[in-house]
PDB file of C-alpha atoms in Angstrom:
ATOM      1  CA  MET A   1     -26.394  96.454 -79.599  1.00  0.00           C
ATOM      2  CA  SER A   2     -29.551  97.347 -81.696  1.00  0.00           C
ATOM      3  CA  SER A   3     -32.055  99.067 -79.378  1.00  0.00           C
ATOM      4  CA  LEU A   4     -34.478  96.807 -80.565  1.00  0.00           C
ATOM      5  CA  LEU A   5     -32.537  93.849 -79.157  1.00  0.00           C
ATOM      6  CA  GLU A   6     -32.914  95.751 -75.649  1.00  0.00           C
ATOM      7  CA  ASP A   7     -36.900  95.291 -75.930  1.00  0.00           C
ATOM      8  CA  PRO A   8     -38.261  92.135 -74.085  1.00  0.00           C
ATOM      9  CA  MET A   9     -41.120  91.879 -76.643  1.00  0.00           C
ATOM     10  CA  VAL A  10     -38.652  91.749 -79.660  1.00  0.00           C
ATOM     11  CA  LEU A  11     -36.713  88.901 -77.532  1.00  0.00           C
ATOM     12  CA  ARG A  12     -39.590  86.937 -76.906  1.00  0.00           C
ATOM     13  CA  GLU A  13     -40.725  87.262 -80.667  1.00  0.00           C
ATOM     14  CA  ILE A  14     -36.951  86.028 -81.716  1.00  0.00           C
ATOM     15  CA  ILE A  15     -37.252  83.236 -79.628  1.00  0.00           C
ATOM     16  CA  MET A  16     -40.925  82.113 -80.689  1.00  0.00           C
ATOM     17  CA  ASP A  17     -39.881  82.712 -84.085  1.00  0.00           C
ATOM     18  CA  HIS A  18     -37.109  80.306 -84.004  1.00  0.00           C
ATOM     19  CA  TYR A  19     -39.338  77.694 -82.081  1.00  0.00           C
ATOM     20  CA  GLN A  20     -42.260  77.739 -84.378  1.00  0.00           C
ATOM     21  CA  TYR A  21     -40.149  77.988 -87.414  1.00  0.00           C
ATOM     22  CA  PRO A  22     -36.691  76.500 -86.396  1.00  0.00           C
ATOM     23  CA  HIS A  23     -33.803  76.905 -88.944  1.00  0.00           C
ATOM     24  CA  ASN A  24     -31.566  74.071 -90.287  1.00  0.00           C
ATOM     25  CA  HIS A  25     -34.207  71.595 -88.301  1.00  0.00           C
ATOM     26  CA  LYS A  26     -33.260  68.560 -90.450  1.00  0.00           C
ATOM     27  CA  LEU A  27     -30.576  66.047 -90.043  1.00  0.00           C
ATOM     28  CA  THR A  28     -28.577  64.685 -93.106  1.00  0.00           C
ATOM     29  CA  ASP A  29     -27.191  61.070 -93.729  1.00  0.00           C
ATOM     30  CA  ASP A  30     -24.192  62.892 -95.332  1.00  0.00           C
ATOM     31  CA  ALA A  31     -20.943  60.699 -94.091  1.00  0.00           C
ATOM     32  CA  GLY A  32     -18.961  64.149 -94.137  1.00  0.00           C
ATOM     33  CA  TYR A  33     -20.956  65.491 -91.017  1.00  0.00           C
ATOM     34  CA  HIS A  34     -20.110  65.083 -87.342  1.00  0.00           C
ATOM     35  CA  GLN A  35     -22.743  64.532 -84.944  1.00  0.00           C
ATOM     36  CA  VAL A  36     -23.386  64.626 -80.899  1.00  0.00           C
ATOM     37  CA  HIS A  37     -26.618  63.542 -79.545  1.00  0.00           C
ATOM     38  CA  MET A  38     -27.486  65.275 -76.165  1.00  0.00           C
ATOM     39  CA  ALA A  39     -30.269  64.884 -73.926  1.00  0.00           C
ATOM     40  CA  SER A  40     -31.277  66.616 -70.540  1.00  0.00           C
ATOM     41  CA  GLU A  41     -32.511  64.778 -67.352  1.00  0.00           C
ATOM     42  CA  SER A  42     -34.359  67.889 -66.299  1.00  0.00           C
ATOM     43  CA  CYS A  43     -36.643  68.796 -69.429  1.00  0.00           C
ATOM     44  CA  ILE A  44     -37.858  67.086 -72.826  1.00  0.00           C
ATOM     45  CA  ASP A  45     -34.700  68.017 -74.483  1.00  0.00           C
ATOM     46  CA  ASP A  46     -33.311  65.166 -76.672  1.00  0.00           C
ATOM     47  CA  ILE A  47     -31.445  66.515 -79.528  1.00  0.00           C
ATOM     48  CA  THR A  48     -28.832  65.576 -82.191  1.00  0.00           C
ATOM     49  CA  VAL A  49     -26.669  68.394 -83.594  1.00  0.00           C
ATOM     50  CA  GLN A  50     -24.796  68.117 -86.895  1.00  0.00           C
ATOM     51  CA  SER A  51     -21.938  70.055 -88.476  1.00  0.00           C
ATOM     52  CA  LYS A  52     -19.737  69.932 -91.492  1.00  0.00           C
ATOM     53  CA  ILE A  53     -16.393  71.491 -90.942  1.00  0.00           C
ATOM     54  CA  ASN A  54     -14.125  71.295 -93.783  1.00  0.00           C
ATOM     55  CA  PRO A  55     -10.194  70.709 -93.663  1.00  0.00           C
ATOM     56  CA  ALA A  56      -9.576  74.249 -93.794  1.00  0.00           C
ATOM     57  CA  GLY A  57     -11.527  75.053 -90.638  1.00  0.00           C
ATOM     58  CA  SER A  58     -14.634  76.493 -92.015  1.00  0.00           C
ATOM     59  CA  ILE A  59     -18.087  75.702 -90.536  1.00  0.00           C
ATOM     60  CA  GLU A  60     -20.065  74.635 -93.952  1.00  0.00           C
ATOM     61  CA  ASP A  61     -23.129  73.428 -92.236  1.00  0.00           C
ATOM     62  CA  VAL A  62     -24.593  73.046 -89.027  1.00  0.00           C
ATOM     63  CA  ARG A  63     -28.137  71.788 -88.231  1.00  0.00           C
ATOM     64  CA  PHE A  64     -30.379  69.748 -85.619  1.00  0.00           C
ATOM     65  CA  ASP A  65     -33.112  67.518 -84.961  1.00  0.00           C
ATOM     66  CA  GLY A  66     -34.927  65.996 -82.074  1.00  0.00           C
ATOM     67  CA  VAL A  67     -37.601  66.991 -79.259  1.00  0.00           C
ATOM     68  CA  ALA A  68     -36.914  69.880 -77.352  1.00  0.00           C
ATOM     69  CA  CYS A  69     -38.484  72.696 -75.361  1.00  0.00           C
ATOM     70  CA  THR A  70     -38.755  76.231 -76.586  1.00  0.00           C
ATOM     71  CA  ILE A  71     -35.844  77.533 -75.100  1.00  0.00           C
ATOM     72  CA  SER A  72     -33.570  74.852 -76.451  1.00  0.00           C
ATOM     73  CA  THR A  73     -35.110  74.652 -79.960  1.00  0.00           C
ATOM     74  CA  SER A  74     -34.758  78.386 -80.484  1.00  0.00           C
ATOM     75  CA  SER A  75     -31.227  78.676 -78.911  1.00  0.00           C
ATOM     76  CA  THR A  76     -30.028  75.411 -81.079  1.00  0.00           C
ATOM     77  CA  SER A  77     -31.775  77.403 -84.085  1.00  0.00           C
ATOM     78  CA  ILE A  78     -30.206  80.763 -83.716  1.00  0.00           C
ATOM     79  CA  MET A  79     -26.778  78.928 -83.079  1.00  0.00           C
ATOM     80  CA  THR A  80     -26.985  76.900 -86.558  1.00  0.00           C
ATOM     81  CA  GLU A  81     -27.528  80.320 -88.297  1.00  0.00           C
ATOM     82  CA  LEU A  82     -24.980  82.153 -86.132  1.00  0.00           C
ATOM     83  CA  LEU A  83     -22.091  79.600 -86.798  1.00  0.00           C
ATOM     84  CA  LYS A  84     -22.647  78.700 -90.295  1.00  0.00           C
ATOM     85  CA  GLY A  85     -19.856  80.086 -92.546  1.00  0.00           C
ATOM     86  CA  LYS A  86     -17.546  80.798 -89.582  1.00  0.00           C
ATOM     87  CA  SER A  87     -14.120  79.602 -89.088  1.00  0.00           C
ATOM     88  CA  VAL A  88     -13.641  77.100 -86.029  1.00  0.00           C
ATOM     89  CA  ALA A  89     -11.715  79.972 -84.455  1.00  0.00           C
ATOM     90  CA  GLU A  90     -14.793  82.473 -84.768  1.00  0.00           C
ATOM     91  CA  ALA A  91     -17.316  79.759 -83.734  1.00  0.00           C
ATOM     92  CA  LYS A  92     -15.019  79.280 -80.752  1.00  0.00           C
ATOM     93  CA  ALA A  93     -15.117  82.709 -79.667  1.00  0.00           C
ATOM     94  CA  ILE A  94     -19.016  82.981 -80.352  1.00  0.00           C
ATOM     95  CA  ILE A  95     -19.591  79.989 -78.235  1.00  0.00           C
ATOM     96  CA  ASP A  96     -17.475  81.474 -75.531  1.00  0.00           C
ATOM     97  CA  GLU A  97     -19.205  84.773 -75.596  1.00  0.00           C
ATOM     98  CA  TYR A  98     -22.632  83.047 -75.377  1.00  0.00           C
ATOM     99  CA  PHE A  99     -21.602  81.118 -72.435  1.00  0.00           C
ATOM    100  CA  ALA A 100     -20.103  84.230 -70.677  1.00  0.00           C
ATOM    101  CA  MET A 101     -23.538  86.025 -71.247  1.00  0.00           C
ATOM    102  CA  ILE A 102     -25.463  82.946 -69.758  1.00  0.00           C
ATOM    103  CA  GLU A 103     -23.305  83.208 -66.917  1.00  0.00           C
ATOM    104  CA  GLU A 104     -23.878  86.876 -66.654  1.00  0.00           C
ATOM    105  CA  GLN A 105     -20.262  87.782 -67.375  1.00  0.00           C
ATOM    106  CA  PRO A 106     -19.215  90.665 -69.824  1.00  0.00           C
ATOM    107  CA  TYR A 107     -20.056  89.710 -73.417  1.00  0.00           C
ATOM    108  CA  ASP A 108     -20.272  91.259 -76.711  1.00  0.00           C
ATOM    109  CA  PRO A 109     -23.903  91.566 -77.693  1.00  0.00           C
ATOM    110  CA  GLU A 110     -22.692  92.270 -81.285  1.00  0.00           C
ATOM    111  CA  ARG A 111     -21.144  89.211 -81.750  1.00  0.00           C
ATOM    112  CA  LEU A 112     -24.043  87.017 -80.608  1.00  0.00           C
ATOM    113  CA  GLN A 113     -26.744  88.790 -82.649  1.00  0.00           C
ATOM    114  CA  GLU A 114     -30.074  87.257 -82.070  1.00  0.00           C
ATOM    115  CA  ALA A 115     -28.623  85.038 -79.578  1.00  0.00           C
ATOM    116  CA  VAL A 116     -28.966  87.836 -77.017  1.00  0.00           C
ATOM    117  CA  ALA A 117     -32.507  87.030 -76.689  1.00  0.00           C
ATOM    118  CA  PHE A 118     -31.282  84.551 -73.989  1.00  0.00           C
ATOM    119  CA  LYS A 119     -29.335  87.047 -71.930  1.00  0.00           C
ATOM    120  CA  ASN A 120     -31.844  86.750 -69.069  1.00  0.00           C
ATOM    121  CA  VAL A 121     -32.012  82.871 -69.156  1.00  0.00           C
ATOM    122  CA  SER A 122     -29.701  82.729 -66.025  1.00  0.00           C
ATOM    123  CA  LYS A 123     -32.430  84.366 -63.866  1.00  0.00           C
ATOM    124  CA  GLN A 124     -34.324  81.080 -64.345  1.00  0.00           C
ATOM    125  CA  ALA A 125     -31.733  78.347 -63.380  1.00  0.00           C
ATOM    126  CA  ASN A 126     -33.760  75.525 -64.569  1.00  0.00           C
ATOM    127  CA  ARG A 127     -33.526  76.914 -68.161  1.00  0.00           C
ATOM    128  CA  ILE A 128     -29.797  77.300 -68.383  1.00  0.00           C
ATOM    129  CA  LYS A 129     -29.524  73.694 -69.457  1.00  0.00           C
ATOM    130  CA  CYS A 130     -31.930  74.244 -72.209  1.00  0.00           C
ATOM    131  CA  ALA A 131     -30.461  77.355 -73.435  1.00  0.00           C
ATOM    132  CA  THR A 132     -26.861  75.579 -73.683  1.00  0.00           C
ATOM    133  CA  ILE A 133     -27.728  72.093 -74.804  1.00  0.00           C
ATOM    134  CA  GLY A 134     -27.234  72.653 -78.471  1.00  0.00           C
ATOM    135  CA  TRP A 135     -24.178  74.988 -78.027  1.00  0.00           C
ATOM    136  CA  LYS A 136     -22.480  72.420 -75.742  1.00  0.00           C
ATOM    137  CA  ALA A 137     -23.099  69.636 -78.305  1.00  0.00           C
ATOM    138  CA  MET A 138     -21.442  72.223 -81.128  1.00  0.00           C
ATOM    139  CA  LYS A 139     -18.708  72.744 -78.896  1.00  0.00           C
ATOM    140  CA  GLU A 140     -18.003  69.056 -78.307  1.00  0.00           C
ATOM    141  CA  MET A 141     -17.754  68.657 -81.996  1.00  0.00           C
ATOM    142  CA  ILE A 142     -15.434  71.593 -82.714  1.00  0.00           C
ATOM    143  CA  GLU A 143     -12.995  69.960 -79.903  1.00  0.00           C
ATOM    144  CA  GLU A 144     -13.266  66.557 -81.665  1.00  0.00           C
ATOM    145  CA  TRP A 145     -12.552  68.240 -84.859  1.00  0.00           C
ATOM    146  CA  GLU A 146      -9.405  70.017 -83.597  1.00  0.00           C
ATOM    147  CA  LYS A 147      -8.130  66.859 -81.808  1.00  0.00           C
ATOM    148  CA  ASN A 148      -8.128  65.371 -85.289  1.00  0.00           C
ATOM    149  CA  GLN A 149      -6.255  68.010 -87.109  1.00  0.00           C
TER     150      GLN A 149
END
C-alpha cells in the first residue's frame, strides 16, 4: 500500500473530497439499472444505489443519491469508482475485502485503493453502519443479479 495511504491527513482528505464532490452522485431513469434503497435508523443516511450489470457479469455503472453523512457519502462515492468496470466476481472480492477491513480482519489494501480511508472506522462503532450502507446495497444488488442468472 502506498505510504500516502498511511498518512491520517491524506485519508481525511480522501474522505472530505468524496463528501464535498461525490462521484457518480446522480440517479438515472434507465430501466436497465437495478436499485436498492437503504436507510439508517441511527444516522441521517437515506440513500439509493443503482447499478447496471451486463449479461456477461460486468458492472457497467454504479451510482447513488440521497441524504447521507460524510462517512456514508464518501464511502459510497469511493465504492462507485472502485466497482465500475469490474466483473461481478471481482466486485464481490472487493466488497468482501472492505467488510474484512471494517471488521478488523486481514485485508488487501491494494485491492481497496482509496477505500482504505475507512480502515479506522471500526474504532467508532456508531460509524460502521455509515461506512457500510452503500456497500451493503451493492452487495444486495449483486446477489439479486446472481439469482436471476
